PDB file of C-alpha atoms in Angstrom:
ATOM      1  CA  UNK G  16      50.707  78.061 -37.880  1.00  0.00           C
ATOM      2  CA  UNK G  17      51.320  76.819 -41.424  1.00  0.00           C
ATOM      3  CA  UNK G  18      54.070  74.215 -41.658  1.00  0.00           C
ATOM      4  CA  UNK G  19      55.501  71.694 -44.189  1.00  0.00           C
ATOM      5  CA  UNK G  20      54.818  68.805 -41.867  1.00  0.00           C
ATOM      6  CA  UNK G  21      53.527  65.726 -43.568  1.00  0.00           C
ATOM      7  CA  UNK G  22      51.357  63.037 -41.891  1.00  0.00           C
ATOM      8  CA  UNK G  23      51.934  59.409 -42.980  1.00  0.00           C
ATOM      9  CA  UNK G  24      51.337  58.874 -46.532  1.00  0.00           C
ATOM     10  CA  UNK G  25      50.675  55.061 -45.468  1.00  0.00           C
ATOM     11  CA  UNK G  26      47.788  56.183 -43.279  1.00  0.00           C
ATOM     12  CA  UNK G  27      46.440  58.534 -45.973  1.00  0.00           C
ATOM     13  CA  UNK G  28      46.655  55.711 -48.533  1.00  0.00           C
ATOM     14  CA  UNK G  29      44.613  53.399 -46.115  1.00  0.00           C
ATOM     15  CA  UNK G  30      42.103  55.935 -45.650  1.00  0.00           C
ATOM     16  CA  UNK G  31      41.740  56.681 -49.253  1.00  0.00           C
ATOM     17  CA  UNK G  32      41.364  52.871 -50.080  1.00  0.00           C
ATOM     18  CA  UNK G  33      38.739  52.514 -47.322  1.00  0.00           C
ATOM     19  CA  UNK G  34      36.878  55.447 -48.900  1.00  0.00           C
ATOM     20  CA  UNK G  35      36.930  54.068 -52.367  1.00  0.00           C
ATOM     21  CA  UNK G  36      35.489  50.863 -51.069  1.00  0.00           C
ATOM     22  CA  UNK G  37      31.980  51.995 -50.969  1.00  0.00           C
ATOM     23  CA  UNK G  38      29.683  49.468 -52.751  1.00  0.00           C
ATOM     24  CA  UNK G  39      28.607  49.913 -56.093  1.00  0.00           C
ATOM     25  CA  UNK G  40      24.973  49.923 -55.069  1.00  0.00           C
ATOM     26  CA  UNK G  41      25.584  53.083 -53.017  1.00  0.00           C
ATOM     27  CA  UNK G  42      27.513  54.756 -55.530  1.00  0.00           C
ATOM     28  CA  UNK G  43      25.098  54.163 -58.415  1.00  0.00           C
ATOM     29  CA  UNK G  44      22.177  56.273 -56.738  1.00  0.00           C
ATOM     30  CA  UNK G  45      23.343  59.192 -54.876  1.00  0.00           C
ATOM     31  CA  UNK G  46      21.792  59.392 -51.383  1.00  0.00           C
ATOM     32  CA  UNK G  47      21.105  63.164 -52.274  1.00  0.00           C
ATOM     33  CA  UNK G  48      21.294  65.129 -55.437  1.00  0.00           C
ATOM     34  CA  UNK G  49      23.588  68.263 -55.130  1.00  0.00           C
ATOM     35  CA  UNK G  50      21.561  69.898 -57.965  1.00  0.00           C
ATOM     36  CA  UNK G  51      18.431  69.833 -56.138  1.00  0.00           C
ATOM     37  CA  UNK G  52      19.619  71.080 -52.755  1.00  0.00           C
ATOM     38  CA  UNK G  53      18.327  74.619 -51.549  1.00  0.00           C
ATOM     39  CA  UNK G  54      20.234  75.991 -48.609  1.00  0.00           C
ATOM     40  CA  UNK G  55      18.484  77.853 -45.866  1.00  0.00           C
ATOM     41  CA  UNK G  56      19.771  79.564 -42.770  1.00  0.00           C
ATOM     42  CA  UNK G  57      18.518  79.275 -39.203  1.00  0.00           C
ATOM     43  CA  UNK G  58      19.659  81.739 -36.481  1.00  0.00           C
ATOM     44  CA  UNK G  59      20.631  79.675 -33.615  1.00  0.00           C
ATOM     45  CA  UNK G  60      21.872  82.716 -31.497  1.00  0.00           C
ATOM     46  CA  UNK G  61      22.278  86.324 -32.455  1.00  0.00           C
ATOM     47  CA  UNK G  62      24.740  86.513 -35.171  1.00  0.00           C
ATOM     48  CA  UNK G  63      25.263  82.667 -35.150  1.00  0.00           C
ATOM     49  CA  UNK G  64      23.737  80.788 -38.023  1.00  0.00           C
ATOM     50  CA  UNK G  65      23.335  77.306 -38.897  1.00  0.00           C
ATOM     51  CA  UNK G  66      23.192  76.417 -42.674  1.00  0.00           C
ATOM     52  CA  UNK G  67      21.044  73.454 -43.772  1.00  0.00           C
ATOM     53  CA  UNK G  68      19.574  71.855 -46.819  1.00  0.00           C
ATOM     54  CA  UNK G  69      15.853  72.678 -46.932  1.00  0.00           C
ATOM     55  CA  UNK G  70      15.357  68.875 -47.137  1.00  0.00           C
ATOM     56  CA  UNK G  71      16.831  68.402 -43.810  1.00  0.00           C
ATOM     57  CA  UNK G  72      13.558  69.660 -42.233  1.00  0.00           C
ATOM     58  CA  UNK G  73      11.295  68.001 -44.558  1.00  0.00           C
ATOM     59  CA  UNK G  74      12.743  64.424 -44.836  1.00  0.00           C
ATOM     60  CA  UNK G  75      12.178  61.644 -42.204  1.00  0.00           C
ATOM     61  CA  UNK G  76      14.356  61.911 -39.336  1.00  0.00           C
ATOM     62  CA  UNK G  77      16.231  58.792 -40.013  1.00  0.00           C
ATOM     63  CA  UNK G  78      16.883  59.656 -43.841  1.00  0.00           C
ATOM     64  CA  UNK G  79      20.580  60.598 -44.739  1.00  0.00           C
ATOM     65  CA  UNK G  80      20.771  64.320 -45.081  1.00  0.00           C
ATOM     66  CA  UNK G  81      22.938  66.377 -47.181  1.00  0.00           C
ATOM     67  CA  UNK G  82      25.768  68.595 -45.853  1.00  0.00           C
ATOM     68  CA  UNK G  83      25.284  71.133 -42.973  1.00  0.00           C
ATOM     69  CA  UNK G  84      27.408  74.184 -42.142  1.00  0.00           C
ATOM     70  CA  UNK G  85      27.122  77.790 -40.835  1.00  0.00           C
ATOM     71  CA  UNK G  86      28.511  81.284 -40.336  1.00  0.00           C
ATOM     72  CA  UNK G  87      29.152  83.503 -37.385  1.00  0.00           C
ATOM     73  CA  UNK G  88      28.869  87.164 -37.833  1.00  0.00           C
ATOM     74  CA  UNK G  89      30.950  89.605 -35.535  1.00  0.00           C
ATOM     75  CA  UNK G  90      31.480  93.414 -35.814  1.00  0.00           C
ATOM     76  CA  UNK G  91      34.748  92.832 -37.847  1.00  0.00           C
ATOM     77  CA  UNK G  92      33.439  90.253 -40.174  1.00  0.00           C
ATOM     78  CA  UNK G  93      32.266  86.741 -40.813  1.00  0.00           C
ATOM     79  CA  UNK G  94      33.658  83.205 -40.180  1.00  0.00           C
ATOM     80  CA  UNK G  95      32.054  80.436 -42.324  1.00  0.00           C
ATOM     81  CA  UNK G  96      32.034  76.836 -41.387  1.00  0.00           C
ATOM     82  CA  UNK G  97      32.040  74.491 -44.568  1.00  0.00           C
ATOM     83  CA  UNK G  98      31.940  75.462 -48.156  1.00  0.00           C
ATOM     84  CA  UNK G  99      29.898  72.450 -49.451  1.00  0.00           C
ATOM     85  CA  UNK G 100      30.191  70.478 -52.397  1.00  0.00           C
ATOM     86  CA  UNK G 101      30.281  72.668 -55.532  1.00  0.00           C
ATOM     87  CA  UNK G 102      30.233  76.018 -56.821  1.00  0.00           C
ATOM     88  CA  UNK G 103      26.344  76.520 -56.741  1.00  0.00           C
ATOM     89  CA  UNK G 104      26.069  75.439 -53.131  1.00  0.00           C
ATOM     90  CA  UNK G 105      29.019  77.703 -52.063  1.00  0.00           C
ATOM     91  CA  UNK G 106      27.266  80.546 -54.075  1.00  0.00           C
ATOM     92  CA  UNK G 107      24.115  79.853 -52.094  1.00  0.00           C
ATOM     93  CA  UNK G 108      25.974  79.963 -48.891  1.00  0.00           C
ATOM     94  CA  UNK G 109      27.436  83.217 -49.713  1.00  0.00           C
ATOM     95  CA  UNK G 110      23.985  84.772 -50.776  1.00  0.00           C
ATOM     96  CA  UNK G 111      22.782  83.756 -47.442  1.00  0.00           C
ATOM     97  CA  UNK G 112      25.479  85.444 -45.693  1.00  0.00           C
ATOM     98  CA  UNK G 113      24.925  88.611 -47.757  1.00  0.00           C
ATOM     99  CA  UNK G 114      21.284  88.636 -46.641  1.00  0.00           C
ATOM    100  CA  UNK G 115      22.723  89.011 -42.866  1.00  0.00           C
ATOM    101  CA  UNK G 116      25.762  91.411 -43.572  1.00  0.00           C
ATOM    102  CA  UNK G 117      27.961  93.137 -46.015  1.00  0.00           C
ATOM    103  CA  UNK G 118      31.077  92.714 -43.587  1.00  0.00           C
ATOM    104  CA  UNK G 119      33.864  90.821 -45.172  1.00  0.00           C
ATOM    105  CA  UNK G 120      34.088  87.089 -45.174  1.00  0.00           C
ATOM    106  CA  UNK G 121      37.324  86.907 -43.190  1.00  0.00           C
ATOM    107  CA  UNK G 122      37.608  83.050 -42.427  1.00  0.00           C
ATOM    108  CA  UNK G 123      36.345  79.821 -43.868  1.00  0.00           C
ATOM    109  CA  UNK G 124      37.073  76.567 -41.683  1.00  0.00           C
ATOM    110  CA  UNK G 125      36.689  73.226 -43.120  1.00  0.00           C
ATOM    111  CA  UNK G 126      36.026  70.302 -40.610  1.00  0.00           C
ATOM    112  CA  UNK G 127      37.514  67.868 -42.729  1.00  0.00           C
ATOM    113  CA  UNK G 128      38.841  67.217 -46.400  1.00  0.00           C
ATOM    114  CA  UNK G 129      35.570  65.597 -47.348  1.00  0.00           C
ATOM    115  CA  UNK G 130      34.475  67.076 -50.732  1.00  0.00           C
ATOM    116  CA  UNK G 131      31.120  68.026 -49.530  1.00  0.00           C
ATOM    117  CA  UNK G 132      32.623  70.080 -46.694  1.00  0.00           C
ATOM    118  CA  UNK G 133      35.390  71.612 -48.794  1.00  0.00           C
ATOM    119  CA  UNK G 134      35.038  71.464 -52.509  1.00  0.00           C
ATOM    120  CA  UNK G 135      33.397  75.157 -52.455  1.00  0.00           C
ATOM    121  CA  UNK G 136      36.604  76.780 -50.954  1.00  0.00           C
ATOM    122  CA  UNK G 137      37.644  78.049 -54.408  1.00  0.00           C
ATOM    123  CA  UNK G 138      34.397  80.086 -54.918  1.00  0.00           C
ATOM    124  CA  UNK G 139      35.203  82.330 -51.703  1.00  0.00           C
ATOM    125  CA  UNK G 140      37.049  85.690 -52.092  1.00  0.00           C
ATOM    126  CA  UNK G 141      40.929  85.611 -52.208  1.00  0.00           C
ATOM    127  CA  UNK G 142      40.891  87.597 -49.154  1.00  0.00           C
ATOM    128  CA  UNK G 143      39.158  84.922 -47.126  1.00  0.00           C
ATOM    129  CA  UNK G 144      41.592  82.864 -44.869  1.00  0.00           C
ATOM    130  CA  UNK G 145      40.938  79.208 -45.207  1.00  0.00           C
ATOM    131  CA  UNK G 146      41.700  77.277 -42.215  1.00  0.00           C
ATOM    132  CA  UNK G 147      42.212  73.492 -42.162  1.00  0.00           C
ATOM    133  CA  UNK G 148      43.838  70.850 -40.039  1.00  0.00           C
ATOM    134  CA  UNK G 149      47.272  69.645 -41.103  1.00  0.00           C
ATOM    135  CA  UNK G 150      45.985  66.172 -42.071  1.00  0.00           C
ATOM    136  CA  UNK G 151      43.249  67.721 -44.142  1.00  0.00           C
ATOM    137  CA  UNK G 152      45.735  69.927 -46.169  1.00  0.00           C
ATOM    138  CA  UNK G 153      48.066  66.880 -46.603  1.00  0.00           C
ATOM    139  CA  UNK G 154      45.263  64.670 -47.820  1.00  0.00           C
ATOM    140  CA  UNK G 155      44.070  67.446 -50.511  1.00  0.00           C
ATOM    141  CA  UNK G 156      47.657  67.887 -51.641  1.00  0.00           C
ATOM    142  CA  UNK G 157      48.186  64.273 -52.236  1.00  0.00           C
ATOM    143  CA  UNK G 158      44.704  62.868 -53.380  1.00  0.00           C
ATOM    144  CA  UNK G 159      42.600  65.704 -54.707  1.00  0.00           C
ATOM    145  CA  UNK G 160      42.049  64.514 -58.305  1.00  0.00           C
ATOM    146  CA  UNK G 161      41.437  60.900 -57.085  1.00  0.00           C
ATOM    147  CA  UNK G 162      39.088  62.158 -54.527  1.00  0.00           C
ATOM    148  CA  UNK G 163      37.123  63.998 -57.173  1.00  0.00           C
ATOM    149  CA  UNK G 164      36.690  60.891 -59.168  1.00  0.00           C
ATOM    150  CA  UNK G 165      35.401  59.081 -56.267  1.00  0.00           C
ATOM    151  CA  UNK G 166      33.035  61.787 -55.581  1.00  0.00           C
ATOM    152  CA  UNK G 167      31.774  62.045 -59.190  1.00  0.00           C
ATOM    153  CA  UNK G 168      31.239  58.246 -59.023  1.00  0.00           C
ATOM    154  CA  UNK G 169      29.427  58.587 -55.681  1.00  0.00           C
ATOM    155  CA  UNK G 170      27.330  61.905 -56.239  1.00  0.00           C
ATOM    156  CA  UNK G 171      27.030  61.511 -60.184  1.00  0.00           C
ATOM    157  CA  UNK G 172      28.498  63.583 -62.837  1.00  0.00           C
ATOM    158  CA  UNK G 173      26.934  66.910 -63.723  1.00  0.00           C
ATOM    159  CA  UNK G 174      26.916  68.041 -60.268  1.00  0.00           C
ATOM    160  CA  UNK G 175      29.725  70.733 -60.497  1.00  0.00           C
ATOM    161  CA  UNK G 176      32.396  68.548 -59.175  1.00  0.00           C
ATOM    162  CA  UNK G 177      34.281  68.357 -62.420  1.00  0.00           C
ATOM    163  CA  UNK G 178      34.780  72.225 -62.164  1.00  0.00           C
ATOM    164  CA  UNK G 179      36.163  72.058 -58.585  1.00  0.00           C
ATOM    165  CA  UNK G 180      39.611  73.519 -58.235  1.00  0.00           C
ATOM    166  CA  UNK G 181      41.718  72.837 -54.989  1.00  0.00           C
ATOM    167  CA  UNK G 182      42.393  75.827 -52.894  1.00  0.00           C
ATOM    168  CA  UNK G 183      45.434  75.719 -50.650  1.00  0.00           C
ATOM    169  CA  UNK G 184      44.896  76.428 -46.869  1.00  0.00           C
ATOM    170  CA  UNK G 185      46.182  79.696 -45.640  1.00  0.00           C
ATOM    171  CA  UNK G 186      46.288  78.510 -41.860  1.00  0.00           C
ATOM    172  CA  UNK G 187      47.120  74.924 -40.732  1.00  0.00           C
ATOM    173  CA  UNK G 188      46.115  73.748 -37.355  1.00  0.00           C
ATOM    174  CA  UNK G 189      48.134  70.856 -35.687  1.00  0.00           C
ATOM    175  CA  UNK G 190      46.874  68.103 -33.351  1.00  0.00           C
ATOM    176  CA  UNK G 191      46.201  69.686 -29.811  1.00  0.00           C
ATOM    177  CA  UNK G 192      46.080  73.079 -31.085  1.00  0.00           C
ATOM    178  CA  UNK G 193      43.225  75.653 -30.198  1.00  0.00           C
ATOM    179  CA  UNK G 194      42.821  78.590 -32.279  1.00  0.00           C
ATOM    180  CA  UNK G 195      40.931  81.563 -31.128  1.00  0.00           C
ATOM    181  CA  UNK G 196      39.751  84.111 -33.563  1.00  0.00           C
ATOM    182  CA  UNK G 197      38.049  87.644 -32.470  1.00  0.00           C
ATOM    183  CA  UNK G 198      35.494  88.801 -34.951  1.00  0.00           C
ATOM    184  CA  UNK G 199      34.691  91.733 -32.896  1.00  0.00           C
ATOM    185  CA  UNK G 200      32.233  91.139 -30.116  1.00  0.00           C
ATOM    186  CA  UNK G 201      32.491  87.393 -30.784  1.00  0.00           C
ATOM    187  CA  UNK G 202      35.347  84.966 -30.160  1.00  0.00           C
ATOM    188  CA  UNK G 203      35.403  81.735 -32.176  1.00  0.00           C
ATOM    189  CA  UNK G 204      37.451  78.818 -31.013  1.00  0.00           C
ATOM    190  CA  UNK G 205      38.725  75.950 -33.271  1.00  0.00           C
ATOM    191  CA  UNK G 206      39.562  72.746 -31.590  1.00  0.00           C
ATOM    192  CA  UNK G 207      41.085  69.431 -32.657  1.00  0.00           C
ATOM    193  CA  UNK G 208      40.013  67.244 -29.656  1.00  0.00           C
ATOM    194  CA  UNK G 209      41.400  64.127 -31.309  1.00  0.00           C
ATOM    195  CA  UNK G 210      40.909  61.579 -33.982  1.00  0.00           C
ATOM    196  CA  UNK G 211      37.116  61.637 -34.921  1.00  0.00           C
ATOM    197  CA  UNK G 212      36.836  60.474 -38.378  1.00  0.00           C
ATOM    198  CA  UNK G 213      39.570  61.533 -40.626  1.00  0.00           C
ATOM    199  CA  UNK G 214      43.300  62.616 -40.190  1.00  0.00           C
ATOM    200  CA  UNK G 215      42.215  66.257 -39.881  1.00  0.00           C
ATOM    201  CA  UNK G 216      38.830  66.647 -37.968  1.00  0.00           C
ATOM    202  CA  UNK G 217      38.193  70.364 -36.769  1.00  0.00           C
ATOM    203  CA  UNK G 218      35.514  71.424 -34.325  1.00  0.00           C
ATOM    204  CA  UNK G 219      34.153  75.049 -34.307  1.00  0.00           C
ATOM    205  CA  UNK G 220      32.915  76.391 -30.842  1.00  0.00           C
ATOM    206  CA  UNK G 221      31.249  79.705 -30.324  1.00  0.00           C
ATOM    207  CA  UNK G 222      31.242  79.903 -26.447  1.00  0.00           C
ATOM    208  CA  UNK G 223      28.641  82.959 -26.107  1.00  0.00           C
ATOM    209  CA  UNK G 224      25.926  81.066 -28.076  1.00  0.00           C
ATOM    210  CA  UNK G 225      27.152  77.666 -27.009  1.00  0.00           C
ATOM    211  CA  UNK G 226      26.927  76.321 -30.562  1.00  0.00           C
ATOM    212  CA  UNK G 227      29.461  73.465 -31.801  1.00  0.00           C
ATOM    213  CA  UNK G 228      29.956  72.314 -35.242  1.00  0.00           C
ATOM    214  CA  UNK G 229      31.125  68.685 -35.336  1.00  0.00           C
ATOM    215  CA  UNK G 230      31.489  67.942 -39.036  1.00  0.00           C
ATOM    216  CA  UNK G 231      31.073  64.139 -39.718  1.00  0.00           C
ATOM    217  CA  UNK G 232      32.458  62.947 -36.403  1.00  0.00           C
ATOM    218  CA  UNK G 233      28.661  63.246 -35.742  1.00  0.00           C
ATOM    219  CA  UNK G 234      27.055  62.629 -39.185  1.00  0.00           C
ATOM    220  CA  UNK G 235      23.610  63.019 -37.276  1.00  0.00           C
ATOM    221  CA  UNK G 236      21.956  61.950 -34.090  1.00  0.00           C
ATOM    222  CA  UNK G 237      19.868  58.757 -33.727  1.00  0.00           C
ATOM    223  CA  UNK G 238      19.868  56.374 -35.781  1.00  0.00           C
ATOM    224  CA  UNK G 239      22.971  57.849 -37.653  1.00  0.00           C
ATOM    225  CA  UNK G 240      26.178  55.911 -36.963  1.00  0.00           C
ATOM    226  CA  UNK G 241      29.762  56.723 -36.935  1.00  0.00           C
ATOM    227  CA  UNK G 242      31.648  56.016 -40.215  1.00  0.00           C
ATOM    228  CA  UNK G 243      34.934  54.285 -39.028  1.00  0.00           C
ATOM    229  CA  UNK G 244      36.409  54.486 -42.469  1.00  0.00           C
ATOM    230  CA  UNK G 245      39.857  54.344 -40.920  1.00  0.00           C
ATOM    231  CA  UNK G 246      38.817  52.300 -37.845  1.00  0.00           C
ATOM    232  CA  UNK G 247      40.179  53.400 -34.538  1.00  0.00           C
ATOM    233  CA  UNK G 248      36.814  52.932 -32.905  1.00  0.00           C
ATOM    234  CA  UNK G 249      38.046  53.462 -29.289  1.00  0.00           C
ATOM    235  CA  UNK G 250      39.964  56.650 -30.369  1.00  0.00           C
ATOM    236  CA  UNK G 251      36.847  57.991 -31.865  1.00  0.00           C
ATOM    237  CA  UNK G 252      34.815  57.114 -28.775  1.00  0.00           C
ATOM    238  CA  UNK G 253      37.309  58.854 -26.654  1.00  0.00           C
ATOM    239  CA  UNK G 254      37.294  61.832 -28.809  1.00  0.00           C
ATOM    240  CA  UNK G 255      33.320  61.718 -28.691  1.00  0.00           C
ATOM    241  CA  UNK G 256      33.431  61.626 -25.040  1.00  0.00           C
ATOM    242  CA  UNK G 257      35.829  64.436 -24.538  1.00  0.00           C
ATOM    243  CA  UNK G 258      33.686  66.751 -26.806  1.00  0.00           C
ATOM    244  CA  UNK G 259      30.677  65.704 -24.753  1.00  0.00           C
ATOM    245  CA  UNK G 260      32.366  66.546 -21.564  1.00  0.00           C
ATOM    246  CA  UNK G 261      33.500  69.839 -22.914  1.00  0.00           C
ATOM    247  CA  UNK G 262      30.099  71.299 -23.868  1.00  0.00           C
ATOM    248  CA  UNK G 263      27.603  72.446 -21.310  1.00  0.00           C
ATOM    249  CA  UNK G 264      24.043  70.827 -20.969  1.00  0.00           C
ATOM    250  CA  UNK G 265      22.430  73.494 -23.152  1.00  0.00           C
ATOM    251  CA  UNK G 266      24.873  73.475 -26.002  1.00  0.00           C
ATOM    252  CA  UNK G 267      23.478  73.373 -29.560  1.00  0.00           C
ATOM    253  CA  UNK G 268      25.236  70.891 -31.904  1.00  0.00           C
ATOM    254  CA  UNK G 269      25.233  71.306 -35.740  1.00  0.00           C
ATOM    255  CA  UNK G 270      26.375  67.825 -36.937  1.00  0.00           C
ATOM    256  CA  UNK G 271      27.843  67.172 -40.466  1.00  0.00           C
ATOM    257  CA  UNK G 272      24.542  65.953 -42.166  1.00  0.00           C
ATOM    258  CA  UNK G 273      21.551  66.912 -40.071  1.00  0.00           C
ATOM    259  CA  UNK G 274      19.856  69.826 -38.319  1.00  0.00           C
ATOM    260  CA  UNK G 275      20.835  71.401 -35.143  1.00  0.00           C
ATOM    261  CA  UNK G 276      20.719  68.659 -32.012  1.00  0.00           C
ATOM    262  CA  UNK G 277      20.883  68.698 -28.268  1.00  0.00           C
ATOM    263  CA  UNK G 278      23.720  67.312 -25.968  1.00  0.00           C
ATOM    264  CA  UNK G 279      21.688  64.221 -25.202  1.00  0.00           C
ATOM    265  CA  UNK G 280      21.578  63.464 -28.917  1.00  0.00           C
ATOM    266  CA  UNK G 281      25.226  62.667 -28.826  1.00  0.00           C
ATOM    267  CA  UNK G 282      24.813  59.669 -26.761  1.00  0.00           C
ATOM    268  CA  UNK G 283      23.481  57.265 -29.432  1.00  0.00           C
ATOM    269  CA  UNK G 284      26.737  57.180 -31.443  1.00  0.00           C
ATOM    270  CA  UNK G 285      28.889  56.752 -28.245  1.00  0.00           C
ATOM    271  CA  UNK G 286      26.843  54.016 -26.946  1.00  0.00           C
ATOM    272  CA  UNK G 287      26.996  52.365 -30.338  1.00  0.00           C
ATOM    273  CA  UNK G 288      30.797  52.454 -30.225  1.00  0.00           C
ATOM    274  CA  UNK G 289      30.961  50.884 -26.694  1.00  0.00           C
ATOM    275  CA  UNK G 290      28.610  48.068 -27.685  1.00  0.00           C
ATOM    276  CA  UNK G 291      30.578  47.366 -30.875  1.00  0.00           C
ATOM    277  CA  UNK G 292      33.819  47.109 -29.133  1.00  0.00           C
ATOM    278  CA  UNK G 293      32.205  44.702 -26.630  1.00  0.00           C
ATOM    279  CA  UNK G 294      30.539  42.463 -29.128  1.00  0.00           C
ATOM    280  CA  UNK G 295      33.597  42.382 -31.762  1.00  0.00           C
ATOM    281  CA  UNK G 296      35.926  41.780 -28.592  1.00  0.00           C
ATOM    282  CA  UNK G 297      33.811  38.844 -27.630  1.00  0.00           C
ATOM    283  CA  UNK G 298      33.994  37.386 -31.256  1.00  0.00           C
ATOM    284  CA  UNK G 299      37.693  37.893 -31.438  1.00  0.00           C
ATOM    285  CA  UNK G 300      38.004  36.021 -28.176  1.00  0.00           C
ATOM    286  CA  UNK G 301      35.816  33.055 -29.344  1.00  0.00           C
ATOM    287  CA  UNK G 302      38.129  32.789 -32.262  1.00  0.00           C
ATOM    288  CA  UNK G 303      35.370  33.690 -34.860  1.00  0.00           C
ATOM    289  CA  UNK G 304      36.259  34.528 -38.317  1.00  0.00           C
ATOM    290  CA  UNK G 305      35.709  37.927 -39.950  1.00  0.00           C
ATOM    291  CA  UNK G 306      32.824  36.491 -41.916  1.00  0.00           C
ATOM    292  CA  UNK G 307      31.124  34.956 -38.890  1.00  0.00           C
ATOM    293  CA  UNK G 308      31.697  38.089 -36.812  1.00  0.00           C
ATOM    294  CA  UNK G 309      29.980  40.265 -39.457  1.00  0.00           C
ATOM    295  CA  UNK G 310      27.200  37.662 -39.558  1.00  0.00           C
ATOM    296  CA  UNK G 311      26.652  37.530 -35.808  1.00  0.00           C
ATOM    297  CA  UNK G 312      27.337  41.049 -34.631  1.00  0.00           C
ATOM    298  CA  UNK G 313      23.921  42.629 -35.890  1.00  0.00           C
ATOM    299  CA  UNK G 314      23.323  45.111 -32.950  1.00  0.00           C
ATOM    300  CA  UNK G 315      19.686  45.267 -34.085  1.00  0.00           C
ATOM    301  CA  UNK G 316      19.093  48.013 -31.360  1.00  0.00           C
ATOM    302  CA  UNK G 317      21.178  50.402 -33.319  1.00  0.00           C
ATOM    303  CA  UNK G 318      19.195  49.813 -36.803  1.00  0.00           C
ATOM    304  CA  UNK G 319      17.126  52.367 -38.434  1.00  0.00           C
ATOM    305  CA  UNK G 320      19.735  54.236 -40.524  1.00  0.00           C
ATOM    306  CA  UNK G 321      18.908  53.453 -44.159  1.00  0.00           C
ATOM    307  CA  UNK G 322      22.381  52.658 -44.942  1.00  0.00           C
ATOM    308  CA  UNK G 323      23.166  50.573 -41.771  1.00  0.00           C
ATOM    309  CA  UNK G 324      24.044  47.607 -43.807  1.00  0.00           C
ATOM    310  CA  UNK G 325      26.918  49.333 -45.350  1.00  0.00           C
ATOM    311  CA  UNK G 326      28.018  51.350 -42.644  1.00  0.00           C
ATOM    312  CA  UNK G 327      27.767  48.856 -39.739  1.00  0.00           C
ATOM    313  CA  UNK G 328      28.490  45.493 -41.511  1.00  0.00           C
ATOM    314  CA  UNK G 329      30.766  46.421 -44.609  1.00  0.00           C
ATOM    315  CA  UNK G 330      32.723  49.154 -42.659  1.00  0.00           C
ATOM    316  CA  UNK G 331      32.478  49.374 -38.962  1.00  0.00           C
ATOM    317  CA  UNK G 332      32.458  45.764 -37.998  1.00  0.00           C
ATOM    318  CA  UNK G 333      35.257  44.732 -40.419  1.00  0.00           C
ATOM    319  CA  UNK G 334      37.481  47.577 -39.323  1.00  0.00           C
ATOM    320  CA  UNK G 335      36.979  46.959 -35.774  1.00  0.00           C
ATOM    321  CA  UNK G 336      37.488  43.283 -36.121  1.00  0.00           C
ATOM    322  CA  UNK G 337      40.813  43.693 -37.957  1.00  0.00           C
ATOM    323  CA  UNK G 338      42.213  46.056 -35.290  1.00  0.00           C
ATOM    324  CA  UNK G 339      41.076  44.028 -32.285  1.00  0.00           C
ATOM    325  CA  UNK G 340      42.275  40.698 -33.903  1.00  0.00           C
ATOM    326  CA  UNK G 341      45.427  42.036 -35.480  1.00  0.00           C
ATOM    327  CA  UNK G 342      44.399  40.450 -38.690  1.00  0.00           C
ATOM    328  CA  UNK G 343      44.762  42.609 -41.894  1.00  0.00           C
ATOM    329  CA  UNK G 344      42.682  40.327 -43.942  1.00  0.00           C
TER     330      UNK G 344
END
């Protein structure tokens, strides 16, 4: 499944620029400190584990949480979801796996290129097969060092990011692919579903346990918001609805930065995008400027996220306005 196909460098550049526009205020004080994170595992079903920072269970529900991941143990080996931000966290993850099994870590899946989901790849054994979306691999190939610079500015130096080494993926998944992996007694499915937040979103589904990992397409449940770093709000909504329709009512969802959720927890982000589209569309029809639209489209019913002012007002509303109005500035 590995190919030499490259996605649009122009689109990657736009995404990189959007990702680099996070305000200085956010970058000066990391939302969470990677040096203080203690990872813990929670068995969601026999052989199926979510991996969460301990503080995710201790901090207020609305507070931004560090990265979540997980692993699935079959009779033949282990599949891991996410490798976290640095070698220490990747090492903690491997130690949690070794508490459960000595079977080989056969597969490692990154849900996106984001460093807190993929920087730990280089710590895993060389025998581990790394799986990524084509878009994730292309982004890393083109922008890895610049991405590290941004991550150090955002999460602080001295958090192990300086030592991170890019590791090339062994298997690349293309849009609309579904990859099935037999771990022995457990079959894991890796889906694409569509554009969710980046050019390379992957979703991991274990049908027997009904557990789904979404990466940052759902950062969390209420009051967490989608991060429309590359715009495309209606594409994101379509992907979210497709995922919601795919999973059963009793599914367990592991989001990108929170503890496990229920299917009903997915609605908040979908409803937010629907309302965002309605309000910004109305603003465009009235001929409002971008500045007036940002001022007026406050969407108070969706407040509560500590970084609402940045995500909603500085990212989501401007990108949605530009998309609906056709204005680049």
